Amino acid sequence: MKAIEQVEQAERQAEQLLEQARKEAGSIVEQAENDAARLREESRQKARDETAALLAQAQKEAERQAEGLRDKTEKQCAQIAASAESNMEKAVKFIMERVVG
């Protein structure tokens, strides 16, 4: 009788250990899923932050290039205006000489 009780007790202990192992496995899976979700969100946030930083950098570079182009265009316009003014004086002189004689 004692042997049967020992076997039954061993079976109960085995069942308890098995149930405990199932619970621990469930907890491990749940923790892994939570960690994975957290890591996904952290990765998304990092990607958003990096994208924002790259966009800001590109914006600054575009503004710098636009400023350089604006300066170059203003200089070219000033040169064209000066050249036109110079040519205007020559044209007026030429016409005056032709008309006056």
Coordinates of C-alpha atoms in Angstrom, one line a residue, residues 11-89:
E11 CA 2.4 11.5 -9.9
R12 CA 0.8 14.4 -8.1
Q13 CA 4.2 16.1 -7.7
A14 CA 4.9 15.5 -11.4
E15 CA 1.5 17.0 -12.3
Q16 CA 2.3 20.0 -10.1
L17 CA 5.7 20.4 -11.7
L18 CA 4.2 20.1 -15.1
E19 CA 1.6 22.7 -14.3
Q20 CA 4.2 25.0 -12.9
A21 CA 6.4 24.6 -16.0
R22 CA 3.3 25.4 -18.2
K23 CA 2.7 28.6 -16.2
E24 CA 6.4 29.6 -16.4
A25 CA 6.4 28.9 -20.1
G26 CA 3.3 31.0 -20.6
S27 CA 5.0 33.8 -18.6
I28 CA 8.1 33.5 -20.7
V29 CA 6.1 33.7 -23.9
E30 CA 4.1 36.7 -22.6
Q31 CA 7.3 38.5 -21.5
A32 CA 8.9 37.8 -24.9
E33 CA 5.9 39.2 -26.7
N34 CA 5.9 42.3 -24.5
D35 CA 9.7 42.7 -25.1
A36 CA 9.2 42.3 -28.8
A37 CA 6.4 44.9 -28.9
R38 CA 8.5 47.3 -26.9
L39 CA 11.5 46.8 -29.2
R40 CA 9.3 47.3 -32.3
E41 CA 8.0 50.6 -30.9
E42 CA 11.5 51.7 -29.9
S43 CA 12.8 50.9 -33.4
R44 CA 9.9 52.8 -34.9
Q45 CA 10.6 55.8 -32.7
K46 CA 14.3 55.7 -33.5
A47 CA 13.4 55.6 -37.2
R48 CA 11.1 58.5 -36.8
D49 CA 13.8 60.5 -34.9
E50 CA 16.4 59.7 -37.5
T51 CA 14.0 60.6 -40.3
A52 CA 13.3 64.0 -38.6
A53 CA 17.0 64.7 -38.1
L54 CA 17.8 63.8 -41.8
L55 CA 14.9 66.0 -43.0
A56 CA 16.1 68.9 -40.8
Q57 CA 19.6 68.5 -42.2
A58 CA 18.3 68.4 -45.8
Q59 CA 16.2 71.5 -45.1
K60 CA 19.3 73.4 -43.8
E61 CA 21.3 72.2 -46.8
A62 CA 18.6 73.3 -49.2
E63 CA 18.4 76.7 -47.5
R64 CA 22.2 77.1 -47.7
Q65 CA 22.2 76.2 -51.4
A66 CA 19.2 78.5 -52.1
E67 CA 21.0 81.4 -50.3
G68 CA 24.1 80.8 -52.5
L69 CA 22.0 80.7 -55.6
R70 CA 20.2 83.9 -54.6
D71 CA 23.5 85.7 -54.0
K72 CA 24.9 84.5 -57.4
T73 CA 21.7 85.5 -59.2
E74 CA 21.8 89.0 -57.6
K75 CA 25.4 89.5 -58.7
Q76 CA 24.6 88.4 -62.2
C77 CA 21.6 90.8 -62.3
A78 CA 23.8 93.6 -61.1
Q79 CA 26.4 92.8 -63.8
I80 CA 23.8 92.7 -66.5
A81 CA 22.3 96.0 -65.3
A82 CA 25.8 97.6 -65.2
S83 CA 26.5 96.3 -68.7
A84 CA 23.2 97.5 -70.0
E85 CA 23.8 101.0 -68.5
S86 CA 27.2 101.1 -70.1
N87 CA 25.8 100.0 -73.4
M88 CA 23.0 102.6 -73.1
E89 CA 25.5 105.4 -72.8

